[in-house]
Tab-separated table of N, CA and C in Angstrom:
chain	number	residue	atom	x	y	z
A	28	MET	N	17.339	7.650	4.956
A	28	MET	CA	15.975	7.935	5.320
A	28	MET	C	15.095	7.387	4.214
A	29	PHE	N	14.135	6.561	4.587
A	29	PHE	CA	13.216	5.971	3.621
A	29	PHE	C	11.854	6.616	3.775
A	30	LEU	N	11.308	7.085	2.655
A	30	LEU	CA	9.974	7.663	2.624
A	30	LEU	C	9.118	6.731	1.778
A	31	LEU	N	8.169	6.057	2.431
A	31	LEU	CA	7.389	5.004	1.780
A	31	LEU	C	5.962	5.443	1.505
A	32	ASP	N	5.535	5.235	0.280
A	32	ASP	CA	4.153	5.481	-0.103
A	32	ASP	C	3.302	4.402	0.560
A	33	GLY	N	2.517	4.801	1.557
A	33	GLY	CA	1.659	3.866	2.269
A	33	GLY	C	0.195	4.042	1.908
A	34	SER	N	-0.073	4.653	0.748
A	34	SER	CA	-1.454	4.917	0.337
A	34	SER	C	-2.135	3.638	-0.150
A	35	ASP	N	-3.426	3.753	-0.399
A	35	ASP	CA	-4.209	2.603	-0.857
A	35	ASP	C	-3.616	1.937	-2.095
A	36	SER	N	-3.001	2.739	-2.980
A	36	SER	CA	-2.498	2.195	-4.248
A	36	SER	C	-1.289	1.270	-4.076
A	37	THR	N	-0.689	1.244	-2.887
A	37	THR	CA	0.493	0.384	-2.682
A	37	THR	C	0.205	-0.816	-1.781
A	38	ARG	N	-1.065	-1.052	-1.479
A	38	ARG	CA	-1.402	-2.140	-0.550
A	38	ARG	C	-0.765	-3.464	-0.965
A	39	ASN	N	-0.914	-3.849	-2.233
A	39	ASN	CA	-0.363	-5.131	-2.686
A	39	ASN	C	1.159	-5.117	-2.791
A	40	GLY	N	1.724	-3.954	-3.082
A	40	GLY	CA	3.169	-3.856	-3.246
A	40	GLY	C	3.939	-3.553	-1.973
A	41	PHE	N	3.220	-3.308	-0.884
A	41	PHE	CA	3.898	-2.890	0.344
A	41	PHE	C	4.891	-3.931	0.875
A	42	PRO	N	4.552	-5.213	0.867
A	42	PRO	CA	5.551	-6.198	1.335
A	42	PRO	C	6.859	-6.136	0.541
A	43	ALA	N	6.783	-5.883	-0.759
A	43	ALA	CA	7.998	-5.767	-1.575
A	43	ALA	C	8.787	-4.516	-1.192
A	44	MET	N	8.085	-3.417	-0.885
A	44	MET	CA	8.775	-2.204	-0.434
A	44	MET	C	9.487	-2.466	0.880
A	45	ARG	N	8.794	-3.120	1.784
A	45	ARG	CA	9.375	-3.436	3.098
A	45	ARG	C	10.614	-4.323	2.920
A	46	ASP	N	10.537	-5.311	2.046
A	46	ASP	CA	11.676	-6.194	1.789
A	46	ASP	C	12.855	-5.429	1.192
A	47	PHE	N	12.559	-4.496	0.283
A	47	PHE	CA	13.615	-3.678	-0.318
A	47	PHE	C	14.351	-2.882	0.763
A	48	VAL	N	13.594	-2.211	1.627
A	48	VAL	CA	14.201	-1.418	2.699
A	48	VAL	C	15.063	-2.317	3.589
A	49	GLU	N	14.543	-3.487	3.927
A	49	GLU	CA	15.298	-4.415	4.773
A	49	GLU	C	16.606	-4.827	4.098
A	50	ARG	N	16.557	-5.121	2.806
A	50	ARG	CA	17.770	-5.538	2.094
A	50	ARG	C	18.802	-4.414	2.046
A	51	VAL	N	18.359	-3.188	1.863
A	51	VAL	CA	19.289	-2.056	1.857
A	51	VAL	C	19.926	-1.897	3.242
A	52	VAL	N	19.103	-1.953	4.287
A	52	VAL	CA	19.606	-1.784	5.658
A	52	VAL	C	20.624	-2.874	6.000
A	53	GLU	N	20.398	-4.085	5.509
A	53	GLU	CA	21.332	-5.191	5.771
A	53	GLU	C	22.739	-4.871	5.272
A	54	LYS	N	22.859	-4.019	4.256
A	54	LYS	CA	24.163	-3.666	3.672
A	54	LYS	C	24.834	-2.486	4.380
A	55	LEU	N	24.107	-1.818	5.263
A	55	LEU	CA	24.647	-0.631	5.935
A	55	LEU	C	25.524	-0.989	7.134
A	56	ASN	N	26.325	-0.025	7.526
A	56	ASN	CA	27.164	-0.156	8.715
A	56	ASN	C	26.515	0.708	9.802
A	57	VAL	N	25.509	0.148	10.465
A	57	VAL	CA	24.673	0.907	11.393
A	57	VAL	C	25.375	1.104	12.730
A	58	GLY	N	25.244	2.299	13.284
A	58	GLY	CA	25.785	2.591	14.610
A	58	GLY	C	25.588	4.053	14.947
A	59	GLN	N	25.808	4.382	16.206
A	59	GLN	CA	25.624	5.749	16.700
A	59	GLN	C	26.418	6.755	15.862
A	60	ASN	N	27.670	6.425	15.572
A	60	ASN	CA	28.515	7.320	14.787
A	60	ASN	C	28.746	6.786	13.381
A	61	LYS	N	27.832	5.953	12.924
A	61	LYS	CA	27.916	5.371	11.588
A	61	LYS	C	26.609	5.661	10.863
A	62	ASP	N	26.116	4.700	10.090
A	62	ASP	CA	24.868	4.901	9.351
A	62	ASP	C	23.669	4.897	10.299
A	63	ARG	N	22.747	5.811	10.036
A	63	ARG	CA	21.492	5.881	10.786
A	63	ARG	C	20.341	5.743	9.806
A	64	VAL	N	19.225	5.213	10.293
A	64	VAL	CA	18.089	4.940	9.418
A	64	VAL	C	16.803	5.482	10.045
A	65	SER	N	15.966	6.042	9.184
A	65	SER	CA	14.633	6.474	9.578
A	65	SER	C	13.656	5.998	8.520
A	66	VAL	N	12.429	5.671	8.949
A	66	VAL	CA	11.368	5.302	8.006
A	66	VAL	C	10.140	6.155	8.299
A	67	VAL	N	9.628	6.764	7.241
A	67	VAL	CA	8.393	7.542	7.305
A	67	VAL	C	7.462	6.982	6.236
A	68	GLN	N	6.207	6.790	6.617
A	68	GLN	CA	5.197	6.308	5.683
A	68	GLN	C	4.188	7.439	5.465
A	69	TYR	N	3.702	7.549	4.241
A	69	TYR	CA	2.768	8.646	3.972
A	69	TYR	C	1.696	8.246	2.972
A	70	GLY	N	0.663	9.010	2.983
A	70	GLY	CA	-0.457	8.934	2.051
A	70	GLY	C	-1.053	10.330	2.064
A	71	ARG	N	-2.167	10.475	2.789
A	71	ARG	CA	-2.731	11.809	3.011
A	71	ARG	C	-1.827	12.597	3.972
A	72	ASP	N	-1.365	11.921	5.020
A	72	ASP	CA	-0.464	12.515	6.018
A	72	ASP	C	0.792	11.673	6.117
A	73	ALA	N	1.848	12.281	6.608
A	73	ALA	CA	3.093	11.548	6.852
A	73	ALA	C	3.135	11.115	8.309
A	74	GLU	N	3.686	9.935	8.545
A	74	GLU	CA	3.803	9.407	9.898
A	74	GLU	C	5.178	8.760	10.051
A	75	VAL	N	5.912	9.181	11.071
A	75	VAL	CA	7.236	8.620	11.328
A	75	VAL	C	7.078	7.250	11.973
A	76	ASN	N	7.691	6.229	11.353
A	76	ASN	CA	7.734	4.915	11.992
A	76	ASN	C	8.870	4.892	13.004
A	77	PHE	N	10.016	5.451	12.632
A	77	PHE	CA	11.100	5.685	13.584
A	77	PHE	C	12.061	6.723	13.017
A	78	TYR	N	12.719	7.447	13.936
A	78	TYR	CA	13.634	8.531	13.582
A	78	TYR	C	15.055	8.012	13.392
A	79	LEU	N	15.939	8.899	12.938
A	79	LEU	CA	17.339	8.547	12.728
A	79	LEU	C	18.040	8.153	14.028
A	80	ASN	N	17.556	8.653	15.152
A	80	ASN	CA	18.203	8.337	16.434
A	80	ASN	C	17.373	7.391	17.306
A	81	THR	N	16.366	6.738	16.734
A	81	THR	CA	15.540	5.814	17.520
A	81	THR	C	16.293	4.520	17.818
A	82	TYR	N	16.936	3.965	16.800
A	82	TYR	CA	17.650	2.684	16.958
A	82	TYR	C	19.122	2.853	16.624
A	83	THR	N	19.969	2.111	17.330
A	83	THR	CA	21.403	2.201	17.081
A	83	THR	C	22.008	0.880	16.617
A	84	THR	N	21.189	-0.172	16.490
A	84	THR	CA	21.715	-1.439	15.989
A	84	THR	C	20.928	-1.868	14.750
A	85	LYS	N	21.620	-2.545	13.865
A	85	LYS	CA	20.997	-3.047	12.644
A	85	LYS	C	19.851	-3.994	12.977
A	86	GLU	N	20.035	-4.823	14.009
A	86	GLU	CA	19.007	-5.795	14.399
A	86	GLU	C	17.710	-5.095	14.793
A	87	ASP	N	17.820	-4.029	15.590
A	87	ASP	CA	16.628	-3.293	16.019
A	87	ASP	C	15.920	-2.644	14.824
A	88	ILE	N	16.712	-2.104	13.890
A	88	ILE	CA	16.127	-1.466	12.715
A	88	ILE	C	15.410	-2.501	11.854
A	89	VAL	N	16.057	-3.643	11.621
A	89	VAL	CA	15.445	-4.694	10.799
A	89	VAL	C	14.163	-5.194	11.453
A	90	ASP	N	14.169	-5.370	12.774
A	90	ASP	CA	12.950	-5.786	13.482
A	90	ASP	C	11.833	-4.768	13.281
A	91	ALA	N	12.175	-3.483	13.370
A	91	ALA	CA	11.172	-2.431	13.192
A	91	ALA	C	10.633	-2.437	11.761
A	92	ILE	N	11.493	-2.657	10.783
A	92	ILE	CA	11.065	-2.698	9.384
A	92	ILE	C	10.139	-3.892	9.156
A	93	ARG	N	10.502	-5.038	9.704
A	93	ARG	CA	9.667	-6.234	9.529
A	93	ARG	C	8.291	-6.039	10.154
A	94	GLY	N	8.201	-5.185	11.164
A	94	GLY	CA	6.930	-4.936	11.842
A	94	GLY	C	6.090	-3.833	11.219
A	95	LEU	N	6.576	-3.209	10.140
A	95	LEU	CA	5.825	-2.125	9.505
A	95	LEU	C	4.493	-2.625	8.965
A	96	LYS	N	3.457	-1.886	9.251
A	96	LYS	CA	2.112	-2.184	8.748
A	96	LYS	C	1.732	-1.121	7.723
A	97	HIS	N	1.105	-1.554	6.657
A	97	HIS	CA	0.650	-0.634	5.624
A	97	HIS	C	-0.421	0.286	6.199
A	98	ARG	N	-0.269	1.591	6.000
A	98	ARG	CA	-1.213	2.569	6.559
A	98	ARG	C	-2.508	2.666	5.778
A	99	GLY	N	-2.392	2.733	4.461
A	99	GLY	CA	-3.562	2.969	3.633
A	99	GLY	C	-3.970	4.429	3.653
A	100	GLY	N	-4.980	4.746	2.886
A	100	GLY	CA	-5.486	6.112	2.821
A	100	GLY	C	-5.266	6.732	1.450
A	101	ARG	N	-5.953	7.821	1.240
A	101	ARG	CA	-5.812	8.616	0.032
A	101	ARG	C	-6.309	10.007	0.312
A	102	PRO	N	-5.999	10.969	-0.498
A	102	PRO	CA	-5.134	10.920	-1.661
A	102	PRO	C	-3.658	10.864	-1.269
A	103	LEU	N	-2.784	10.870	-2.258
A	103	LEU	CA	-1.345	10.780	-2.052
A	103	LEU	C	-0.736	12.174	-2.138
A	104	TYR	N	-0.122	12.621	-1.046
A	104	TYR	CA	0.505	13.944	-1.004
A	104	TYR	C	2.013	13.790	-0.823
A	105	THR	N	2.708	13.554	-1.934
A	105	THR	CA	4.156	13.364	-1.888
A	105	THR	C	4.873	14.665	-1.527
A	106	GLY	N	4.418	15.780	-2.073
A	106	GLY	CA	5.045	17.070	-1.774
A	106	GLY	C	4.996	17.382	-0.286
A	107	ALA	N	3.831	17.187	0.326
A	107	ALA	CA	3.680	17.441	1.766
A	107	ALA	C	4.568	16.494	2.570
A	108	ALA	N	4.712	15.246	2.101
A	108	ALA	CA	5.560	14.281	2.815
A	108	ALA	C	7.031	14.691	2.733
A	109	LEU	N	7.464	15.183	1.579
A	109	LEU	CA	8.847	15.656	1.447
A	109	LEU	C	9.093	16.839	2.392
A	110	GLN	N	8.136	17.747	2.455
A	110	GLN	CA	8.246	18.894	3.376
A	110	GLN	C	8.281	18.414	4.824
A	111	TYR	N	7.457	17.418	5.129
A	111	TYR	CA	7.392	16.878	6.494
A	111	TYR	C	8.748	16.307	6.926
A	112	VAL	N	9.373	15.502	6.066
A	112	VAL	CA	10.659	14.912	6.475
A	112	VAL	C	11.739	15.973	6.568
A	113	ARG	N	11.657	16.991	5.725
A	113	ARG	CA	12.626	18.093	5.822
A	113	ARG	C	12.507	18.798	7.183
A	114	ASP	N	11.273	19.010	7.613
A	114	ASP	CA	11.032	19.741	8.858
A	114	ASP	C	11.140	18.882	10.113
A	115	ASN	N	10.934	17.554	9.990
A	115	ASN	CA	10.817	16.712	11.186
A	115	ASN	C	11.820	15.571	11.302
A	116	VAL	N	12.481	15.202	10.215
A	116	VAL	CA	13.423	14.082	10.281
A	116	VAL	C	14.860	14.546	10.058
A	117	PHE	N	15.070	15.425	9.093
A	117	PHE	CA	16.424	15.926	8.842
A	117	PHE	C	16.734	17.082	9.789
A	118	THR	N	16.578	16.818	11.089
A	118	THR	CA	16.823	17.814	12.132
A	118	THR	C	17.770	17.224	13.171
A	119	ASN	N	18.477	18.080	13.872
A	119	ASN	CA	19.392	17.613	14.928
A	119	ASN	C	18.664	16.788	15.974
A	120	SER	N	17.482	17.260	16.393
A	120	SER	CA	16.759	16.574	17.467
A	120	SER	C	16.282	15.189	17.057
A	121	SER	N	16.156	14.940	15.748
A	121	SER	CA	15.720	13.624	15.268
A	121	SER	C	16.891	12.721	14.902
A	122	GLY	N	18.106	13.222	15.084
A	122	GLY	CA	19.288	12.399	14.845
A	122	GLY	C	20.049	12.705	13.573
A	123	SER	N	19.627	13.729	12.833
A	123	SER	CA	20.353	14.100	11.621
A	123	SER	C	21.678	14.746	12.003
A	124	ARG	N	22.697	14.432	11.248
A	124	ARG	CA	24.004	15.057	11.466
A	124	ARG	C	24.409	15.870	10.240
A	125	ARG	N	23.403	16.395	9.551
A	125	ARG	CA	23.624	17.207	8.353
A	125	ARG	C	24.519	18.401	8.639
A	126	LEU	N	24.285	19.069	9.763
A	126	LEU	CA	25.063	20.256	10.100
A	126	LEU	C	26.517	19.924	10.447
A	127	GLN	N	26.780	18.651	10.761
A	127	GLN	CA	28.153	18.205	11.027
A	127	GLN	C	28.828	17.714	9.752
A	128	GLY	N	28.118	17.808	8.622
A	128	GLY	CA	28.702	17.420	7.346
A	128	GLY	C	28.502	15.969	6.958
A	129	VAL	N	27.696	15.233	7.714
A	129	VAL	CA	27.427	13.836	7.375
A	129	VAL	C	26.442	13.806	6.200
A	130	PRO	N	26.787	13.071	5.125
A	130	PRO	CA	25.891	13.013	3.967
A	130	PRO	C	24.502	12.501	4.352
A	131	GLN	N	23.472	13.127	3.747
A	131	GLN	CA	22.084	12.780	4.031
A	131	GLN	C	21.442	12.278	2.744
A	132	MET	N	20.748	11.145	2.840
A	132	MET	CA	20.071	10.583	1.677
A	132	MET	C	18.623	10.285	2.009
A	133	LEU	N	17.765	10.526	1.038
A	133	LEU	CA	16.359	10.176	1.162
A	133	LEU	C	16.027	9.251	-0.003
A	134	ILE	N	15.502	8.079	0.297
A	134	ILE	CA	15.053	7.152	-0.734
A	134	ILE	C	13.528	7.121	-0.681
A	135	LEU	N	12.917	7.599	-1.760
A	135	LEU	CA	11.466	7.680	-1.866
A	135	LEU	C	10.968	6.499	-2.681
A	136	LEU	N	10.105	5.680	-2.079
A	136	LEU	CA	9.465	4.573	-2.788
A	136	LEU	C	8.009	4.960	-2.999
A	137	ASN	N	7.633	5.132	-4.269
A	137	ASN	CA	6.360	5.744	-4.597
A	137	ASN	C	5.581	4.891	-5.586
A	138	GLY	N	4.270	4.794	-5.376
A	138	GLY	CA	3.447	3.960	-6.236
A	138	GLY	C	2.417	4.686	-7.059
A	139	GLY	N	2.400	6.009	-7.000
A	139	GLY	CA	1.377	6.715	-7.755
A	139	GLY	C	1.673	8.191	-7.912
A	140	ARG	N	0.842	8.840	-8.698
A	140	ARG	CA	0.985	10.268	-8.956
A	140	ARG	C	0.534	11.055	-7.728
A	141	SER	N	1.333	12.053	-7.389
A	141	SER	CA	1.022	12.880	-6.229
A	141	SER	C	-0.134	13.822	-6.529
A	142	SER	N	-0.965	14.067	-5.528
A	142	SER	CA	-2.071	15.021	-5.667
A	142	SER	C	-1.636	16.448	-5.363
A	143	ASP	N	-0.385	16.631	-4.964
A	143	ASP	CA	0.138	17.977	-4.737
A	143	ASP	C	1.468	18.117	-5.471
A	144	SER	N	1.979	19.331	-5.508
A	144	SER	CA	3.231	19.594	-6.211
A	144	SER	C	4.425	19.150	-5.381
A	145	VAL	N	5.388	18.529	-6.036
A	145	VAL	CA	6.604	18.084	-5.345
A	145	VAL	C	7.777	19.011	-5.630
A	146	ASP	N	7.627	19.936	-6.559
A	146	ASP	CA	8.745	20.755	-7.025
A	146	ASP	C	9.424	21.549	-5.917
A	147	SER	N	8.649	22.354	-5.208
A	147	SER	CA	9.224	23.214	-4.174
A	147	SER	C	9.821	22.405	-3.014
A	148	PRO	N	9.111	21.407	-2.455
A	148	PRO	CA	9.705	20.619	-1.363
A	148	PRO	C	10.955	19.852	-1.802
A	149	ALA	N	10.956	19.333	-3.028
A	149	ALA	CA	12.131	18.602	-3.516
A	149	ALA	C	13.315	19.550	-3.674
A	150	SER	N	13.059	20.751	-4.180
A	150	SER	CA	14.124	21.753	-4.325
A	150	SER	C	14.682	22.157	-2.971
A	151	ALA	N	13.807	22.302	-1.982
A	151	ALA	CA	14.251	22.689	-0.635
A	151	ALA	C	15.176	21.628	-0.045
A	152	LEU	N	14.844	20.352	-0.254
A	152	LEU	CA	15.715	19.271	0.226
A	152	LEU	C	17.068	19.328	-0.477
A	153	LYS	N	17.037	19.516	-1.785
A	153	LYS	CA	18.271	19.598	-2.564
A	153	LYS	C	19.147	20.759	-2.101
A	154	GLN	N	18.518	21.902	-1.814
A	154	GLN	CA	19.256	23.084	-1.360
A	154	GLN	C	19.958	22.819	-0.027
A	155	GLN	N	19.393	21.911	0.774
A	155	GLN	CA	20.027	21.553	2.045
A	155	GLN	C	21.111	20.501	1.856
A	156	GLY	N	21.332	20.067	0.628
A	156	GLY	CA	22.364	19.079	0.357
A	156	GLY	C	21.908	17.641	0.559
A	157	ILE	N	20.615	17.434	0.665
A	157	ILE	CA	20.082	16.082	0.856
A	157	ILE	C	19.922	15.432	-0.520
A	158	VAL	N	20.525	14.262	-0.686
A	158	VAL	CA	20.429	13.528	-1.949
A	158	VAL	C	19.119	12.754	-1.942
A	159	VAL	N	18.276	13.012	-2.944
A	159	VAL	CA	16.983	12.346	-3.033
A	159	VAL	C	17.011	11.360	-4.192
A	160	ILE	N	16.671	10.110	-3.882
A	160	ILE	CA	16.565	9.072	-4.902
A	160	ILE	C	15.115	8.625	-4.928
A	161	GLY	N	14.486	8.781	-6.075
A	161	GLY	CA	13.090	8.379	-6.213
A	161	GLY	C	12.975	7.085	-6.988
A	162	ILE	N	12.223	6.144	-6.439
A	162	ILE	CA	11.957	4.872	-7.087
A	162	ILE	C	10.439	4.740	-7.154
A	163	GLY	N	9.910	4.653	-8.374
A	163	GLY	CA	8.459	4.630	-8.487
A	163	GLY	C	7.963	3.707	-9.572
A	164	THR	N	6.671	3.478	-9.531
A	164	THR	CA	6.016	2.698	-10.578
A	164	THR	C	5.825	3.579	-11.797
A	165	ARG	N	5.347	2.994	-12.855
A	165	ARG	CA	5.159	3.723	-14.099
A	165	ARG	C	4.228	4.923	-13.930
A	166	SER	N	3.262	4.820	-13.036
A	166	SER	CA	2.272	5.897	-12.884
A	166	SER	C	2.712	7.000	-11.935
A	167	SER	N	3.858	6.830	-11.276
A	167	SER	CA	4.260	7.847	-10.290
A	167	SER	C	4.977	9.017	-10.928
């Protein structure tokens, strides 16, 4: 699951974020009973680009990633976005298989300091066994 900072501060860097996600997906073994991918973009609000069960082929996922448009907006609410993906993406109905014991990973690409607290939402994800990897700029 990729959580992308789509705020105003990442406008110039967004193509590089999109390329990074595409390169990671190219290495996955995508399929219904294999790796699944979701992308959520956030700034003031979080917006799902696609869920874990939206696409079942690597080609469809890569096409969707290439078509991602930068959202823009401010301020940056990383904590709210982490809570949003916990409540709306890491769920059975969205294609998560966490309850079946399938490892869950969240890769956060962030370009700035959050205007809200990330502590509680990040802890909640960790408590559910979701591995969170944060990649950010110096100011994040």
